[in-house]
Coordinates of C-alpha atoms and ligand atoms in Angstrom, one line a residue:
M6 CA 28.8 57.1 -49.5
I7 CA 32.3 57.8 -51.1
C8 CA 35.1 56.4 -49.5
R9 CA 38.5 56.8 -51.2
M10 CA 40.1 53.1 -50.6
K11 CA 40.1 50.4 -53.1
G12 CA 39.2 47.3 -52.9
I13 CA 41.5 44.5 -54.5
I14 CA 40.4 41.2 -55.7
V15 CA 42.7 38.4 -56.2
A16 CA 42.3 36.4 -58.6
A17 CA 45.3 35.2 -60.3
G18 CA 44.8 31.0 -58.7
Y19 CA 44.5 28.3 -60.8
G20 CA 40.7 27.0 -59.5
T21 CA 42.1 23.5 -59.6
R22 CA 39.6 22.1 -57.7
F23 CA 37.1 22.6 -61.1
L24 CA 39.1 21.0 -63.1
P25 CA 38.1 20.6 -66.1
I26 CA 36.0 23.9 -66.4
T27 CA 39.0 26.1 -65.5
K28 CA 41.1 24.7 -68.3
T29 CA 39.7 27.3 -70.2
I30 CA 37.5 29.7 -67.8
P31 CA 38.8 31.2 -65.3
K32 CA 36.8 29.9 -61.6
E33 CA 35.8 33.7 -61.5
M34 CA 33.6 33.3 -64.6
L35 CA 31.3 30.2 -63.3
P36 CA 27.8 32.0 -63.0
V37 CA 25.6 32.1 -60.5
G38 CA 22.4 33.5 -61.5
L39 CA 22.9 35.6 -64.9
K40 CA 26.2 37.1 -63.8
P41 CA 29.8 35.3 -63.1
S42 CA 30.5 35.2 -59.2
I43 CA 33.3 38.2 -59.3
A44 CA 30.8 40.3 -59.7
Y45 CA 28.9 40.3 -56.7
I46 CA 32.3 41.0 -54.5
V47 CA 32.4 44.5 -57.4
D48 CA 29.0 44.6 -56.6
E49 CA 29.8 44.8 -53.0
F50 CA 32.6 47.0 -53.1
I51 CA 30.5 49.6 -55.1
A52 CA 27.8 49.3 -52.2
S53 CA 30.7 49.8 -49.5
G54 CA 31.3 52.8 -51.7
I55 CA 34.6 51.7 -53.4
S56 CA 35.4 52.7 -56.7
E57 CA 38.9 51.9 -57.6
I58 CA 38.9 48.0 -57.3
I59 CA 42.1 46.2 -58.6
I60 CA 42.4 42.9 -59.8
I61 CA 44.8 40.6 -60.0
S62 CA 44.7 38.0 -62.7
S63 CA 47.4 35.7 -65.1
R64 CA 47.9 35.5 -67.9
R65 CA 45.3 32.9 -68.5
K66 CA 42.2 35.2 -67.4
K67 CA 41.8 37.6 -70.3
A68 CA 38.6 36.9 -69.8
L69 CA 37.9 38.8 -66.6
E70 CA 39.5 41.8 -68.6
D71 CA 36.9 41.7 -71.4
Y72 CA 33.6 41.1 -68.5
F73 CA 34.4 44.6 -67.2
D74 CA 35.6 46.3 -70.4
R75 CA 32.7 48.1 -72.5
E76 CA 30.5 46.3 -74.9
I77 CA 29.5 49.4 -77.7
E78 CA 28.1 48.2 -80.6
L79 CA 25.2 45.5 -78.2
E80 CA 25.3 48.7 -75.9
E81 CA 24.0 51.3 -79.1
L82 CA 21.7 48.2 -80.4
F83 CA 20.2 48.0 -77.1
R84 CA 19.7 51.7 -77.0
C85 CA 18.4 52.3 -80.4
E86 CA 15.9 49.9 -80.0
G87 CA 14.6 51.1 -76.5
K88 CA 15.9 47.8 -74.4
V89 CA 16.4 48.9 -71.3
Q90 CA 17.0 45.6 -69.3
K91 CA 19.4 44.3 -71.7
L92 CA 21.4 47.7 -71.7
K93 CA 21.4 47.8 -67.9
A94 CA 22.8 43.7 -68.3
V95 CA 25.7 44.3 -70.4
E96 CA 27.0 48.2 -69.1
P97 CA 29.7 47.0 -67.2
P98 CA 29.8 48.2 -63.3
D99 CA 30.7 52.2 -62.1
A100 CA 34.0 51.4 -61.1
H101 CA 37.1 52.2 -62.4
F102 CA 38.8 48.9 -63.2
V103 CA 42.6 48.4 -63.1
F104 CA 44.1 45.1 -63.4
I105 CA 47.7 43.5 -63.0
R106 CA 48.9 40.3 -64.1
Q107 CA 50.8 38.1 -61.8
A108 CA 53.1 36.2 -64.1
E109 CA 54.1 33.4 -61.1
M110 CA 51.6 31.8 -59.2
K111 CA 54.1 32.5 -55.9
G112 CA 51.3 32.6 -53.4
T113 CA 48.7 35.1 -52.5
G114 CA 51.7 37.6 -50.6
H115 CA 53.4 37.6 -53.7
A116 CA 50.3 38.4 -55.5
L117 CA 49.9 41.6 -53.3
L118 CA 52.7 43.0 -52.9
Q119 CA 52.1 43.4 -57.0
A120 CA 49.9 46.3 -56.3
K121 CA 51.4 48.0 -53.6
S122 CA 52.4 51.0 -55.4
L123 CA 49.2 50.5 -56.2
V124 CA 47.7 51.4 -52.8
G125 CA 49.5 53.6 -52.1
D126 CA 48.9 55.9 -48.1
E127 CA 45.3 54.3 -47.7
P128 CA 43.5 51.8 -46.7
C129 CA 42.7 48.9 -49.1
I130 CA 40.3 45.9 -49.0
V131 CA 41.9 43.1 -50.0
A132 CA 39.0 40.5 -51.3
Y133 CA 39.7 36.1 -52.1
P134 CA 37.3 35.6 -55.2
D135 CA 36.1 32.2 -53.7
D136 CA 34.2 33.9 -49.9
L137 CA 31.0 35.7 -51.6
H138 CA 29.0 37.6 -49.2
F139 CA 25.2 38.0 -48.8
G140 CA 23.4 40.5 -47.0
D141 CA 21.7 43.7 -45.6
I142 CA 25.2 45.5 -44.9
P143 CA 27.7 44.9 -48.2
L144 CA 30.9 43.5 -45.7
A145 CA 33.3 45.6 -47.1
R146 CA 31.8 48.4 -45.7
Q147 CA 31.4 46.6 -41.9
L148 CA 35.7 45.9 -41.9
T149 CA 35.4 49.8 -43.2
E150 CA 33.4 51.3 -39.8
V151 CA 35.6 48.9 -37.6
Y152 CA 38.7 50.6 -39.4
E153 CA 37.1 53.8 -38.9
K154 CA 36.7 52.9 -34.9
T155 CA 40.3 51.3 -34.4
G156 CA 42.5 52.6 -37.0
K157 CA 43.5 49.1 -37.3
C158 CA 44.3 45.7 -39.9
V159 CA 40.7 44.1 -40.0
L160 CA 39.8 40.0 -40.5
A161 CA 36.5 39.3 -40.9
T162 CA 35.8 36.5 -39.5
I163 CA 33.1 33.1 -39.4
L164 CA 31.8 31.0 -36.6
D165 CA 33.5 27.8 -37.7
P166 CA 32.2 26.1 -40.8
G167 CA 33.0 22.9 -39.7
D168 CA 37.2 22.4 -40.7
V169 CA 39.5 25.1 -39.2
S170 CA 42.1 22.9 -40.7
R171 CA 41.5 24.7 -44.5
Y172 CA 41.4 27.7 -42.6
G173 CA 43.7 30.7 -40.8
I174 CA 42.1 31.1 -37.1
V175 CA 41.9 33.7 -35.2
D176 CA 43.0 34.1 -31.4
P177 CA 40.7 36.8 -30.1
C178 CA 41.5 39.6 -27.6
P179 CA 39.0 39.4 -25.0
D180 CA 37.2 42.0 -25.1
G181 CA 36.4 40.2 -28.2
L182 CA 37.4 43.5 -31.0
G183 CA 41.9 42.7 -30.7
V184 CA 43.2 39.9 -32.4
K185 CA 46.5 38.1 -30.7
G186 CA 47.4 35.6 -32.9
F187 CA 46.6 33.5 -35.6
V188 CA 47.1 30.4 -37.4
E189 CA 47.3 29.2 -40.8
K190 CA 46.0 25.7 -41.4
P191 CA 45.7 24.0 -37.6
A192 CA 45.6 20.6 -37.0
R193 CA 41.9 19.8 -35.7
G194 CA 41.9 20.2 -31.8
S195 CA 45.2 22.2 -32.1
E196 CA 42.9 25.6 -33.2
P197 CA 43.2 28.7 -30.6
S198 CA 39.2 29.7 -31.9
H199 CA 36.5 28.8 -33.8
E200 CA 36.9 32.3 -35.4
V201 CA 37.4 31.9 -38.5
S202 CA 39.4 34.0 -40.6
I203 CA 37.4 34.3 -44.6
G204 CA 38.9 35.6 -47.9
R205 CA 38.2 39.5 -47.1
Y206 CA 41.0 41.7 -45.1
L207 CA 41.6 45.2 -44.6
Y208 CA 44.8 46.0 -45.2
T209 CA 46.4 49.7 -44.0
P210 CA 49.7 50.9 -45.9
E211 CA 51.8 49.7 -43.5
F212 CA 50.5 45.8 -44.1
F213 CA 51.9 45.8 -47.0
E214 CA 55.6 47.2 -45.7
W215 CA 55.8 43.8 -43.7
L216 CA 54.8 42.3 -46.8
E217 CA 58.2 43.2 -48.8
E218 CA 59.9 42.8 -46.2
G219 CA 58.8 39.4 -45.4
W220 CA 59.5 38.7 -49.4
E221 CA 62.6 39.6 -49.1
K222 CA 63.3 37.0 -46.4
H223 CA 61.3 34.4 -48.2
A224 CA 63.3 31.5 -49.2
G225 CA 61.6 30.0 -52.2
G226 CA 58.0 28.2 -52.2
E227 CA 54.8 30.2 -52.4
Y228 CA 54.6 33.1 -50.2
Y229 CA 51.2 33.7 -47.9
H230 CA 50.5 36.7 -46.2
T231 CA 50.7 35.4 -43.0
Y232 CA 54.6 37.1 -42.5
A233 CA 52.9 40.6 -42.4
L234 CA 50.1 40.2 -41.0
D235 CA 52.1 37.7 -37.7
R236 CA 54.0 41.4 -37.2
M237 CA 50.9 43.4 -36.9
I238 CA 49.3 41.6 -35.0
Q239 CA 52.8 41.7 -32.1
L240 CA 52.4 45.6 -32.9
G241 CA 49.1 45.3 -31.4
K242 CA 47.2 46.3 -35.1
V243 CA 44.6 43.4 -36.7
A244 CA 41.3 43.6 -35.5
Y245 CA 38.7 40.9 -36.3
H246 CA 35.5 41.0 -36.8
R247 CA 32.6 38.5 -37.3
V248 CA 30.4 38.9 -40.3
K249 CA 27.0 39.9 -40.8
G250 CA 25.2 37.7 -42.9
R251 CA 26.1 34.8 -45.1
R252 CA 29.4 33.6 -46.7
L253 CA 29.5 31.2 -49.3
D254 CA 32.4 29.5 -50.3
T255 CA 32.4 29.2 -54.4
G256 CA 35.3 27.8 -54.2
E257 CA 34.7 24.0 -53.2
P258 CA 31.4 22.7 -55.6
G259 CA 29.1 22.5 -52.6
G260 CA 29.3 25.7 -51.8
Y261 CA 29.5 26.8 -55.7
L262 CA 26.0 24.8 -55.5
E263 CA 24.9 26.4 -52.5
A264 CA 25.6 29.7 -54.2
I265 CA 23.5 29.4 -57.1
L266 CA 20.9 27.9 -54.9
H267 CA 21.2 31.3 -52.7
N268 CA 20.2 33.3 -55.5
A269 CA 17.5 30.9 -57.3
A270 CA 15.6 31.4 -54.2
G271 CA 16.0 35.2 -54.5
D272 CA 15.1 35.2 -57.3
P273 CA 10.7 35.6 -58.1
E274 CA 11.4 33.5 -61.4
L275 CA 13.7 31.0 -60.3
R276 CA 12.0 30.2 -57.0
P277 CA 9.1 28.9 -58.1
V278 CA 10.9 26.5 -60.6
L279 CA 13.5 25.1 -57.3
E280 CA 10.3 24.6 -55.3
R281 CA 8.2 22.5 -58.1
F282 CA 12.0 20.4 -58.1
I283 CA 13.0 20.7 -55.0
A284 CA 9.3 18.9 -54.5
D285 CA 9.5 16.7 -57.6
Y286 CA 13.0 15.2 -56.1
C287 CA 11.7 15.0 -52.8
K288 CA 9.1 12.7 -54.3
A289 CA 10.7 10.4 -56.1
L290 CA 13.0 9.7 -53.5
Ligands
LIG23 C1 43.4 31.3 -47.5 C2 43.8 31.7 -46.0 C3 42.9 31.6 -45.5 C4 41.7 31.7 -45.0 C5 41.7 31.3 -46.2 C6 39.7 31.8 -46.5 O1 43.9 29.8 -48.0 O2 45.7 31.6 -46.1 O3 44.0 32.1 -43.4 O4 41.0 30.7 -43.9 O5 41.7 32.0 -47.8 O6 39.2 31.3 -47.2 P1 43.3 29.0 -48.6 O7 41.7 29.2 -49.2 O8 44.0 30.0 -50.5 O9 43.7 28.2 -49.0

């Protein structure tokens, strides 16, 4: 499937939950198996037919650019030696990458505005890099299919993972598709539903117009996506989609560990190691 939609990864954040390692290593470069976590999102985009990927980073995240660049000398060496697996491992993914630096950390809404002129007149998929998706149908493609049916912005949701006060919560329309409200990080007990928005969105070009308007009015502090989202919801132009497959939040140490274990459980070489470790560990308890 070829699609003209671009994918955006908002990767400028500090990653303070992973200090001290994030003093020098971007959290998006932390490994899940042999790949850094951001590579899973790039693979999801490519599997969804997206070939133009915009990464919004910052001056302390140079490793991201290097990672998606070529390693000509190593490629040449492995090609000469006929080491096909190693060659495959070192070759960058088959996509066109554009890096934008967010000069000041002014929130995700401000970060997205840095990509407005590149987005153009096509909808785009936005990913927050903490959220990894594992499943048969890549998440970006799931959202694209909802857009093709509705023509609306699409929010990816999961059922309440336990603490609604950490997330944006969707107020769904009775048709199970439309969104009539959105509450960012509600106090427990005041949430309008259990449909929790995760870090994967399909935004139409109109969303970026509202984002810009909101930024012009913005008084100070961090600027989020909610102003534009509220406007689009008022216009009836937002749908939601319950994610098919598994979502893991690598933005906190527990979720990151789960992602590593999930990867190991699905790897024929690592699975026996994991099983042996669990068996020995349980025996020793
Ligand atoms: C952001 C969004 C929130 C969403 C969450 C998903 O919050 O603002 O609506 O539920 O990502 O991870 P953050 O985690 O940046 O505080």
